[in-house]
Amino acid sequence: QVQLVESGGGLVQAGGSLRLSCAASGRTFSRNSMGWFRQAPGKEREFVAAISWSGGITYYADSVKGRFTISRDNAKNTVYLQMNSLKPEDTAVYYCALDPRGWVVPKISSSAYDYWGQGTQVTVSS
């Protein structure tokens, strides 16, 4: 089994920054894609960012492009989401997810991810 634990969420003023971390443990698979998704109250879960197992390919939702950066440290089995210039509309529970299938190109559909963390709350005040 794979366990994913997010951390780093919290309260921040608009324009501020947060850095989310997701630590993977257990059967993490030798090559995996990792993604970040978020879900705001009353809304469906949406894609935020994804990164290939090598770290060489990344995708971002248009809503966060230029503000968020996804990265990973395979030696630490950890993926990060650096969030800058935060806006109130970024308020959501953020989830990290793991796709174990070893594709070179990461997927942006939540259905591709088999393992999910418990989520971490990000609240951006105006």
CSV table of N, CA, C and O in Angstrom, one decimal:
chain,number,residue,atom,x,y,z
A,1,GLN,N,0.8,-1.2,0.0
A,1,GLN,CA,0.0,0.0,0.0
A,1,GLN,C,0.9,1.2,0.0
A,1,GLN,O,2.0,1.2,0.4
A,2,VAL,N,0.3,2.3,-0.5
A,2,VAL,CA,0.9,3.6,-0.5
A,2,VAL,C,0.2,4.6,0.5
A,2,VAL,O,-1.0,4.6,0.5
A,3,GLN,N,1.0,5.3,1.2
A,3,GLN,CA,0.5,6.3,2.1
A,3,GLN,C,1.0,7.7,1.6
A,3,GLN,O,2.2,7.8,1.4
A,4,LEU,N,0.2,8.6,1.5
A,4,LEU,CA,0.5,10.0,1.2
A,4,LEU,C,0.1,10.9,2.3
A,4,LEU,O,-1.1,10.9,2.7
A,5,VAL,N,1.0,11.8,2.7
A,5,VAL,CA,0.6,12.7,3.8
A,5,VAL,C,1.0,14.1,3.4
A,5,VAL,O,2.2,14.4,3.2
A,6,GLU,N,0.0,15.0,3.3
A,6,GLU,CA,0.2,16.4,2.9
A,6,GLU,C,0.5,17.2,4.2
A,6,GLU,O,0.0,16.9,5.3
A,7,SER,N,1.2,18.2,4.0
A,7,SER,CA,1.5,19.2,5.1
A,7,SER,C,1.8,20.5,4.5
A,7,SER,O,2.0,20.7,3.3
A,8,GLY,N,1.7,21.6,5.3
A,8,GLY,CA,2.1,22.9,4.9
A,8,GLY,C,0.9,23.8,4.6
A,8,GLY,O,1.1,25.0,4.3
A,9,GLY,N,-0.3,23.4,4.7
A,9,GLY,CA,-1.5,24.2,4.5
A,9,GLY,C,-1.6,25.1,5.7
A,9,GLY,O,-1.0,25.0,6.7
A,10,GLY,N,-2.5,26.1,5.5
A,10,GLY,CA,-2.8,27.1,6.6
A,10,GLY,C,-3.5,28.3,6.1
A,10,GLY,O,-4.1,28.3,5.0
A,11,LEU,N,-3.5,29.3,6.9
A,11,LEU,CA,-4.1,30.6,6.6
A,11,LEU,C,-3.1,31.6,6.1
A,11,LEU,O,-2.0,31.7,6.7
A,12,VAL,N,-3.4,32.3,5.1
A,12,VAL,CA,-2.5,33.2,4.5
A,12,VAL,C,-3.3,34.4,3.9
A,12,VAL,O,-4.4,34.2,3.4
A,13,GLN,N,-2.7,35.6,3.9
A,13,GLN,CA,-3.4,36.7,3.2
A,13,GLN,C,-3.2,36.6,1.7
A,13,GLN,O,-2.2,36.0,1.2
A,14,ALA,N,-4.1,37.2,1.0
A,14,ALA,CA,-4.0,37.3,-0.4
A,14,ALA,C,-2.7,37.9,-0.8
A,14,ALA,O,-2.2,38.9,-0.2
A,15,GLY,N,-2.0,37.3,-1.8
A,15,GLY,CA,-0.7,37.8,-2.2
A,15,GLY,C,0.4,37.1,-1.5
A,15,GLY,O,1.6,37.2,-1.9
A,16,GLY,N,0.1,36.3,-0.5
A,16,GLY,CA,1.1,35.6,0.2
A,16,GLY,C,1.5,34.2,-0.4
A,16,GLY,O,1.0,33.9,-1.5
A,17,SER,N,2.3,33.5,0.3
A,17,SER,CA,2.8,32.2,-0.3
A,17,SER,C,2.7,31.1,0.7
A,17,SER,O,2.7,31.3,1.9
A,18,LEU,N,2.6,29.9,0.2
A,18,LEU,CA,2.6,28.7,1.0
A,18,LEU,C,3.3,27.6,0.2
A,18,LEU,O,3.3,27.6,-1.0
A,19,ARG,N,4.0,26.7,0.9
A,19,ARG,CA,4.6,25.6,0.3
A,19,ARG,C,4.1,24.3,0.9
A,19,ARG,O,4.2,24.0,2.1
A,20,LEU,N,3.4,23.5,0.0
A,20,LEU,CA,2.8,22.3,0.4
A,20,LEU,C,3.8,21.1,0.2
A,20,LEU,O,4.5,21.2,-0.8
A,21,SER,N,3.8,20.2,1.1
A,21,SER,CA,4.6,19.0,0.9
A,21,SER,C,3.8,17.8,0.9
A,21,SER,O,2.7,17.7,1.6
A,22,CYS,N,4.2,16.7,0.2
A,22,CYS,CA,3.5,15.5,0.3
A,22,CYS,C,4.5,14.4,0.4
A,22,CYS,O,5.3,14.1,-0.6
A,23,ALA,N,4.5,13.7,1.5
A,23,ALA,CA,5.5,12.6,1.7
A,23,ALA,C,4.9,11.3,1.4
A,23,ALA,O,3.8,11.0,1.9
A,24,ALA,N,5.5,10.5,0.6
A,24,ALA,CA,5.0,9.2,0.2
A,24,ALA,C,5.8,8.1,1.0
A,24,ALA,O,7.0,8.2,1.1
A,25,SER,N,5.1,7.1,1.4
A,25,SER,CA,5.7,5.9,2.1
A,25,SER,C,5.0,4.7,1.6
A,25,SER,O,3.9,4.7,1.0
A,26,GLY,N,5.6,3.5,2.0
A,26,GLY,CA,5.0,2.3,1.6
A,26,GLY,C,5.5,1.9,0.2
A,26,GLY,O,6.6,2.2,-0.2
A,27,ARG,N,4.6,1.2,-0.5
A,27,ARG,CA,4.9,0.8,-1.9
A,27,ARG,C,4.7,2.0,-2.8
A,27,ARG,O,3.6,2.1,-3.4
A,28,THR,N,5.7,2.8,-3.0
A,28,THR,CA,5.6,4.0,-3.8
A,28,THR,C,5.8,3.8,-5.2
A,28,THR,O,5.6,4.7,-6.0
A,29,PHE,N,6.3,2.6,-5.6
A,29,PHE,CA,6.6,2.3,-7.0
A,29,PHE,C,7.9,3.0,-7.5
A,29,PHE,O,8.1,4.2,-7.1
A,30,SER,N,8.6,2.4,-8.3
A,30,SER,CA,9.9,3.0,-8.8
A,30,SER,C,9.7,4.2,-9.7
A,30,SER,O,10.6,5.1,-9.7
A,31,ARG,N,8.7,4.2,-10.5
A,31,ARG,CA,8.4,5.3,-11.4
A,31,ARG,C,6.9,5.6,-11.2
A,31,ARG,O,6.0,4.8,-11.5
A,32,ASN,N,6.7,6.8,-10.8
A,32,ASN,CA,5.3,7.3,-10.6
A,32,ASN,C,5.2,8.7,-10.9
A,32,ASN,O,6.1,9.5,-10.8
A,33,SER,N,4.0,9.1,-11.4
A,33,SER,CA,3.6,10.5,-11.6
A,33,SER,C,2.9,10.9,-10.3
A,33,SER,O,2.2,10.2,-9.7
A,34,MET,N,3.1,12.2,-10.0
A,34,MET,CA,2.4,12.8,-8.8
A,34,MET,C,1.6,14.0,-9.2
A,34,MET,O,2.0,14.7,-10.1
A,35,GLY,N,0.5,14.2,-8.6
A,35,GLY,CA,-0.3,15.3,-8.9
A,35,GLY,C,-0.9,16.0,-7.7
A,35,GLY,O,-0.9,15.4,-6.6
A,36,TRP,N,-1.3,17.2,-7.9
A,36,TRP,CA,-2.0,18.0,-6.9
A,36,TRP,C,-3.4,18.3,-7.4
A,36,TRP,O,-3.5,18.8,-8.5
A,37,PHE,N,-4.4,18.1,-6.6
A,37,PHE,CA,-5.7,18.5,-6.9
A,37,PHE,C,-6.3,19.3,-5.7
A,37,PHE,O,-5.7,19.3,-4.6
A,38,ARG,N,-7.4,20.0,-5.9
A,38,ARG,CA,-8.0,20.7,-4.9
A,38,ARG,C,-9.5,20.7,-5.0
A,38,ARG,O,-10.1,20.5,-6.1
A,39,GLN,N,-10.2,20.9,-3.9
A,39,GLN,CA,-11.6,20.9,-3.8
A,39,GLN,C,-12.1,22.0,-2.9
A,39,GLN,O,-11.8,22.0,-1.7
A,40,ALA,N,-12.8,22.9,-3.4
A,40,ALA,CA,-13.4,24.0,-2.7
A,40,ALA,C,-14.8,23.6,-2.2
A,40,ALA,O,-15.4,22.8,-2.8
A,41,PRO,N,-15.3,24.2,-1.1
A,41,PRO,CA,-16.6,23.9,-0.7
A,41,PRO,C,-17.7,24.1,-1.8
A,41,PRO,O,-17.7,25.1,-2.5
A,42,GLY,N,-18.5,23.1,-2.0
A,42,GLY,CA,-19.6,23.1,-3.0
A,42,GLY,C,-19.1,22.9,-4.4
A,42,GLY,O,-19.9,23.0,-5.3
A,43,LYS,N,-17.8,22.6,-4.6
A,43,LYS,CA,-17.3,22.5,-5.9
A,43,LYS,C,-16.7,21.1,-6.1
A,43,LYS,O,-16.3,20.4,-5.1
A,44,GLU,N,-16.5,20.7,-7.3
A,44,GLU,CA,-15.9,19.4,-7.6
A,44,GLU,C,-14.4,19.5,-7.5
A,44,GLU,O,-13.8,20.6,-7.7
A,45,ARG,N,-13.8,18.4,-7.3
A,45,ARG,CA,-12.3,18.3,-7.3
A,45,ARG,C,-11.7,18.7,-8.6
A,45,ARG,O,-12.2,18.3,-9.7
A,46,GLU,N,-10.7,19.5,-8.6
A,46,GLU,CA,-10.1,20.0,-9.9
A,46,GLU,C,-8.6,19.8,-9.9
A,46,GLU,O,-7.9,19.8,-8.8
A,47,PHE,N,-8.1,19.6,-11.1
A,47,PHE,CA,-6.7,19.5,-11.3
A,47,PHE,C,-5.9,20.8,-11.0
A,47,PHE,O,-6.4,21.8,-11.4
A,48,VAL,N,-4.8,20.7,-10.4
A,48,VAL,CA,-3.9,21.8,-10.1
A,48,VAL,C,-2.6,21.7,-10.8
A,48,VAL,O,-2.2,22.6,-11.6
A,49,ALA,N,-1.9,20.6,-10.6
A,49,ALA,CA,-0.6,20.4,-11.2
A,49,ALA,C,-0.2,19.0,-11.2
A,49,ALA,O,-0.7,18.2,-10.3
A,50,ALA,N,0.7,18.6,-12.1
A,50,ALA,CA,1.2,17.2,-12.1
A,50,ALA,C,2.6,17.2,-12.5
A,50,ALA,O,3.1,18.1,-13.3
A,51,ILE,N,3.4,16.2,-12.2
A,51,ILE,CA,4.8,16.1,-12.5
A,51,ILE,C,5.1,14.6,-12.8
A,51,ILE,O,4.6,13.7,-12.2
A,52,SER,N,5.9,14.4,-13.8
A,52,SER,CA,6.3,13.1,-14.2
A,52,SER,C,7.3,12.5,-13.2
A,52,SER,O,7.8,13.2,-12.3
A,53,TRP,N,7.5,11.2,-13.3
A,53,TRP,CA,8.4,10.5,-12.3
A,53,TRP,C,9.8,11.0,-12.3
A,53,TRP,O,10.5,11.0,-11.3
A,54,SER,N,10.2,11.5,-13.5
A,54,SER,CA,11.6,12.0,-13.6
A,54,SER,C,11.7,13.5,-13.1
A,54,SER,O,12.8,14.0,-12.9
A,55,GLY,N,10.5,14.1,-13.0
A,55,GLY,CA,10.5,15.5,-12.7
A,55,GLY,C,10.6,16.4,-13.9
A,55,GLY,O,10.6,17.6,-13.8
A,56,GLY,N,10.8,15.8,-15.1
A,56,GLY,CA,11.1,16.6,-16.3
A,56,GLY,C,9.9,17.2,-17.0
A,56,GLY,O,10.1,18.0,-17.9
A,57,ILE,N,8.7,16.7,-16.7
A,57,ILE,CA,7.5,17.1,-17.4
A,57,ILE,C,6.5,17.6,-16.3
A,57,ILE,O,6.2,16.8,-15.4
A,58,THR,N,6.0,18.8,-16.5
A,58,THR,CA,5.0,19.3,-15.5
A,58,THR,C,3.9,19.9,-16.3
A,58,THR,O,4.0,20.4,-17.4
A,59,TYR,N,2.7,19.8,-15.7
A,59,TYR,CA,1.5,20.4,-16.2
A,59,TYR,C,0.8,21.3,-15.1
A,59,TYR,O,0.9,20.9,-14.0
A,60,TYR,N,0.2,22.3,-15.5
A,60,TYR,CA,-0.5,23.2,-14.6
A,60,TYR,C,-1.9,23.6,-15.1
A,60,TYR,O,-2.1,23.8,-16.3
A,61,ALA,N,-2.8,23.7,-14.2
A,61,ALA,CA,-4.1,24.3,-14.6
A,61,ALA,C,-3.9,25.8,-14.9
A,61,ALA,O,-3.0,26.4,-14.4
A,62,ASP,N,-4.7,26.2,-15.9
A,62,ASP,CA,-4.5,27.6,-16.3
A,62,ASP,C,-4.7,28.6,-15.1
A,62,ASP,O,-4.1,29.7,-15.1
A,63,SER,N,-5.5,28.2,-14.2
A,63,SER,CA,-5.8,29.1,-13.1
A,63,SER,C,-4.6,29.3,-12.1
A,63,SER,O,-4.6,30.3,-11.4
A,64,VAL,N,-3.6,28.4,-12.2
A,64,VAL,CA,-2.5,28.6,-11.3
A,64,VAL,C,-1.2,28.8,-12.0
A,64,VAL,O,-0.2,29.0,-11.4
A,65,LYS,N,-1.2,28.7,-13.3
A,65,LYS,CA,0.0,28.8,-14.1
A,65,LYS,C,0.7,30.1,-13.9
A,65,LYS,O,0.0,31.2,-13.9
A,66,GLY,N,2.0,30.1,-13.6
A,66,GLY,CA,2.7,31.3,-13.4
A,66,GLY,C,2.8,31.6,-11.9
A,66,GLY,O,3.6,32.5,-11.5
A,67,ARG,N,1.9,31.0,-11.1
A,67,ARG,CA,1.9,31.3,-9.7
A,67,ARG,C,2.4,30.1,-8.8
A,67,ARG,O,3.0,30.2,-7.8
A,68,PHE,N,2.0,28.9,-9.3
A,68,PHE,CA,2.3,27.7,-8.6
A,68,PHE,C,3.5,26.9,-9.3
A,68,PHE,O,3.6,27.0,-10.5
A,69,THR,N,4.3,26.2,-8.5
A,69,THR,CA,5.3,25.4,-9.1
A,69,THR,C,5.3,24.0,-8.4
A,69,THR,O,5.4,24.0,-7.1
A,70,ILE,N,5.2,23.0,-9.2
A,70,ILE,CA,5.3,21.6,-8.6
A,70,ILE,C,6.7,21.1,-8.8
A,70,ILE,O,7.4,21.4,-9.8
A,71,SER,N,7.2,20.4,-7.8
A,71,SER,CA,8.6,19.8,-7.9
A,71,SER,C,8.6,18.6,-7.1
A,71,SER,O,7.7,18.3,-6.3
A,72,ARG,N,9.6,17.8,-7.2
A,72,ARG,CA,9.7,16.6,-6.5
A,72,ARG,C,11.2,16.3,-6.1
A,72,ARG,O,12.1,16.6,-6.8
A,73,ASP,N,11.4,15.5,-5.0
A,73,ASP,CA,12.7,15.1,-4.6
A,73,ASP,C,12.5,13.6,-4.4
A,73,ASP,O,12.0,13.1,-3.3
A,74,ASN,N,12.9,12.8,-5.4
A,74,ASN,CA,12.7,11.4,-5.3
A,74,ASN,C,13.5,10.7,-4.2
A,74,ASN,O,13.1,9.7,-3.7
A,75,ALA,N,14.6,11.3,-3.9
A,75,ALA,CA,15.4,10.7,-2.8
A,75,ALA,C,14.7,10.8,-1.5
A,75,ALA,O,14.9,10.0,-0.6
A,76,LYS,N,13.8,11.8,-1.3
A,76,LYS,CA,13.0,11.9,-0.1
A,76,LYS,C,11.6,11.5,-0.3
A,76,LYS,O,10.8,11.6,0.6
A,77,ASN,N,11.2,10.9,-1.5
A,77,ASN,CA,9.9,10.5,-1.8
A,77,ASN,C,8.8,11.6,-1.5
A,77,ASN,O,7.8,11.3,-0.9
A,78,THR,N,9.2,12.8,-1.9
A,78,THR,CA,8.3,13.9,-1.6
A,78,THR,C,8.1,14.8,-2.8
A,78,THR,O,9.0,15.0,-3.6
A,79,VAL,N,6.9,15.2,-2.9
A,79,VAL,CA,6.5,16.2,-3.9
A,79,VAL,C,6.1,17.5,-3.3
A,79,VAL,O,5.5,17.5,-2.2
A,80,TYR,N,6.3,18.6,-3.9
A,80,TYR,CA,6.1,19.9,-3.3
A,80,TYR,C,5.2,20.7,-4.3
A,80,TYR,O,5.1,20.5,-5.5
A,81,LEU,N,4.5,21.6,-3.7
A,81,LEU,CA,3.7,22.6,-4.4
A,81,LEU,C,4.0,24.0,-3.8
A,81,LEU,O,3.5,24.3,-2.7
A,82,GLN,N,4.8,24.8,-4.5
A,82,GLN,CA,5.1,26.1,-4.1
A,82,GLN,C,4.0,27.0,-4.6
A,82,GLN,O,3.8,27.1,-5.9
A,83,MET,N,3.3,27.7,-3.8
A,83,MET,CA,2.1,28.5,-4.2
A,83,MET,C,2.4,30.0,-3.8
A,83,MET,O,2.6,30.3,-2.7
A,84,ASN,N,2.6,30.8,-4.9
A,84,ASN,CA,2.8,32.2,-4.7
A,84,ASN,C,1.7,33.0,-5.2
A,84,ASN,O,0.8,32.6,-5.9
A,85,SER,N,1.6,34.3,-4.8
A,85,SER,CA,0.6,35.2,-5.2
A,85,SER,C,-0.8,34.6,-5.0
A,85,SER,O,-1.7,34.6,-5.9
A,86,LEU,N,-1.0,34.1,-3.8
A,86,LEU,CA,-2.3,33.4,-3.6
A,86,LEU,C,-3.5,34.3,-3.6
A,86,LEU,O,-3.4,35.5,-3.2
A,87,LYS,N,-4.6,33.8,-4.1
A,87,LYS,CA,-5.8,34.5,-4.2
A,87,LYS,C,-6.9,33.8,-3.4
A,87,LYS,O,-6.8,32.6,-3.1
A,88,PRO,N,-7.9,34.6,-3.0
A,88,PRO,CA,-9.0,34.0,-2.2
A,88,PRO,C,-9.6,32.8,-3.0
A,88,PRO,O,-10.0,31.8,-2.3
A,89,GLU,N,-9.7,32.8,-4.3
A,89,GLU,CA,-10.2,31.7,-5.0
A,89,GLU,C,-9.4,30.4,-5.0
A,89,GLU,O,-9.8,29.3,-5.4
A,90,ASP,N,-8.2,30.5,-4.4
A,90,ASP,CA,-7.3,29.3,-4.2
A,90,ASP,C,-7.7,28.6,-3.0
A,90,ASP,O,-7.2,27.5,-2.7
A,91,THR,N,-8.6,29.1,-2.2
A,91,THR,CA,-9.0,28.5,-0.9
A,91,THR,C,-9.7,27.1,-1.3
A,91,THR,O,-10.6,27.0,-2.1
A,92,ALA,N,-9.1,26.1,-0.7
A,92,ALA,CA,-9.6,24.7,-0.9
A,92,ALA,C,-8.8,23.7,-0.1
A,92,ALA,O,-7.8,24.1,0.6
A,93,VAL,N,-9.3,22.5,-0.1
A,93,VAL,CA,-8.5,21.4,0.5
A,93,VAL,C,-7.7,20.9,-0.7
A,93,VAL,O,-8.2,20.6,-1.7
A,94,TYR,N,-6.4,20.8,-0.4
A,94,TYR,CA,-5.4,20.4,-1.4
A,94,TYR,C,-5.0,18.9,-1.2
A,94,TYR,O,-4.6,18.6,-0.1
A,95,TYR,N,-5.1,18.1,-2.2
A,95,TYR,CA,-4.8,16.7,-2.1
A,95,TYR,C,-3.6,16.4,-3.0
A,95,TYR,O,-3.6,16.8,-4.2
A,96,CYS,N,-2.7,15.6,-2.6
A,96,CYS,CA,-1.7,15.0,-3.5
A,96,CYS,C,-2.1,13.6,-3.9
A,96,CYS,O,-2.9,12.9,-3.1
A,97,ALA,N,-1.7,13.1,-5.0
A,97,ALA,CA,-2.1,11.9,-5.5
A,97,ALA,C,-0.9,11.2,-6.3
A,97,ALA,O,-0.1,11.9,-6.8
A,98,LEU,N,-1.0,9.9,-6.4
A,98,LEU,CA,0.1,9.1,-7.0
A,98,LEU,C,-0.5,8.2,-8.1
A,98,LEU,O,-1.5,7.5,-7.8
A,99,ASP,N,0.1,8.3,-9.2
A,99,ASP,CA,-0.2,7.4,-10.4
A,99,ASP,C,0.9,6.4,-10.5
A,99,ASP,O,2.0,6.8,-10.9
A,100,PRO,N,0.7,5.1,-10.3
A,100,PRO,CA,1.8,4.2,-10.2
A,100,PRO,C,2.2,3.6,-11.6
A,100,PRO,O,3.1,2.7,-11.6
A,101,ARG,N,1.6,4.0,-12.6
A,101,ARG,CA,1.7,3.2,-13.9
A,101,ARG,C,3.0,3.5,-14.7
A,101,ARG,O,3.3,2.8,-15.7
A,102,GLY,N,3.8,4.5,-14.3
A,102,GLY,CA,5.1,4.6,-15.0
A,102,GLY,C,5.1,5.3,-16.3
A,102,GLY,O,6.1,5.3,-17.0
A,103,TRP,N,4.0,6.0,-16.6
A,103,TRP,CA,4.0,6.8,-17.9
A,103,TRP,C,5.0,7.9,-17.8
A,103,TRP,O,5.2,8.5,-16.8
A,104,VAL,N,5.6,8.2,-19.0
A,104,VAL,CA,6.5,9.3,-19.1
A,104,VAL,C,5.8,10.6,-18.8
A,104,VAL,O,6.3,11.5,-18.2
A,105,VAL,N,4.6,10.8,-19.4
A,105,VAL,CA,3.8,12.0,-19.4
A,105,VAL,C,2.8,11.9,-18.2
A,105,VAL,O,2.0,10.9,-18.2
A,106,PRO,N,2.8,12.8,-17.3
A,106,PRO,CA,1.8,12.7,-16.2
A,106,PRO,C,0.4,13.0,-16.7
A,106,PRO,O,0.2,13.7,-17.7
A,107,LYS,N,-0.5,12.4,-16.0
A,107,LYS,CA,-1.9,12.6,-16.4
A,107,LYS,C,-2.6,13.7,-15.5
A,107,LYS,O,-2.1,14.0,-14.4
A,108,ILE,N,-3.6,14.4,-16.1
A,108,ILE,CA,-4.3,15.5,-15.4
A,108,ILE,C,-5.6,15.1,-14.9
A,108,ILE,O,-6.3,15.9,-14.3
A,109,SER,N,-6.1,13.9,-15.3
A,109,SER,CA,-7.4,13.4,-14.8
A,109,SER,C,-7.2,12.7,-13.5
A,109,SER,O,-6.3,11.9,-13.3
A,110,SER,N,-8.1,13.0,-12.6
A,110,SER,CA,-8.1,12.4,-11.2
A,110,SER,C,-8.3,10.9,-11.3
A,110,SER,O,-7.8,10.2,-10.4
A,111,SER,N,-8.9,10.4,-12.3
A,111,SER,CA,-9.2,9.0,-12.4
A,111,SER,C,-7.9,8.2,-12.7
A,111,SER,O,-7.9,7.0,-12.5
A,112,ALA,N,-6.8,8.9,-13.1
A,112,ALA,CA,-5.6,8.2,-13.3
A,112,ALA,C,-4.8,7.9,-12.1
A,112,ALA,O,-3.9,7.1,-12.1
A,113,TYR,N,-5.2,8.5,-11.0
A,113,TYR,CA,-4.4,8.4,-9.7
A,113,TYR,C,-5.1,7.4,-8.8
A,113,TYR,O,-6.3,7.5,-8.5
A,114,ASP,N,-4.3,6.5,-8.3
A,114,ASP,CA,-4.8,5.4,-7.5
A,114,ASP,C,-4.7,5.7,-6.0
A,114,ASP,O,-5.4,5.1,-5.2
A,115,TYR,N,-3.8,6.6,-5.6
A,115,TYR,CA,-3.5,6.8,-4.2
A,115,TYR,C,-3.6,8.3,-3.9
A,115,TYR,O,-3.1,9.1,-4.7
A,116,TRP,N,-4.2,8.6,-2.8
A,116,TRP,CA,-4.5,10.0,-2.4
A,116,TRP,C,-4.2,10.2,-0.9
A,116,TRP,O,-4.3,9.3,-0.1
A,117,GLY,N,-3.7,11.4,-0.7
A,117,GLY,CA,-3.5,11.8,0.7
A,117,GLY,C,-4.8,12.3,1.3
A,117,GLY,O,-5.9,12.3,0.7
A,118,GLN,N,-4.7,12.7,2.6
A,118,GLN,CA,-5.9,13.1,3.4
A,118,GLN,C,-6.3,14.5,3.1
A,118,GLN,O,-7.4,14.9,3.5
A,119,GLY,N,-5.4,15.3,2.5
A,119,GLY,CA,-5.7,16.6,2.2
A,119,GLY,C,-5.2,17.6,3.2
A,119,GLY,O,-5.1,17.3,4.4
A,120,THR,N,-4.9,18.8,2.8
A,120,THR,CA,-4.5,19.9,3.7
A,120,THR,C,-5.2,21.2,3.3
A,120,THR,O,-5.3,21.5,2.2
A,121,GLN,N,-5.7,21.8,4.3
A,121,GLN,CA,-6.6,23.0,4.1
A,121,GLN,C,-5.7,24.2,3.8
A,121,GLN,O,-4.8,24.5,4.5
A,122,VAL,N,-6.0,24.9,2.7
A,122,VAL,CA,-5.4,26.2,2.4
A,122,VAL,C,-6.5,27.2,2.4
A,122,VAL,O,-7.5,27.1,1.6
A,123,THR,N,-6.4,28.3,3.2
A,123,THR,CA,-7.4,29.3,3.2
A,123,THR,C,-6.7,30.7,3.0
A,123,THR,O,-5.7,31.0,3.7
A,124,VAL,N,-7.2,31.4,2.0
A,124,VAL,CA,-6.6,32.6,1.6
A,124,VAL,C,-7.6,33.7,1.9
A,124,VAL,O,-8.7,33.7,1.3
A,125,SER,N,-7.3,34.6,2.7
A,125,SER,CA,-8.2,35.7,3.1
A,125,SER,C,-7.9,36.9,2.2
A,125,SER,O,-6.8,37.1,1.7
A,126,SER,N,-8.9,37.7,2.1
A,126,SER,CA,-8.8,39.0,1.3
A,126,SER,C,-8.3,40.1,2.2
A,126,SER,O,-7.9,41.1,1.6
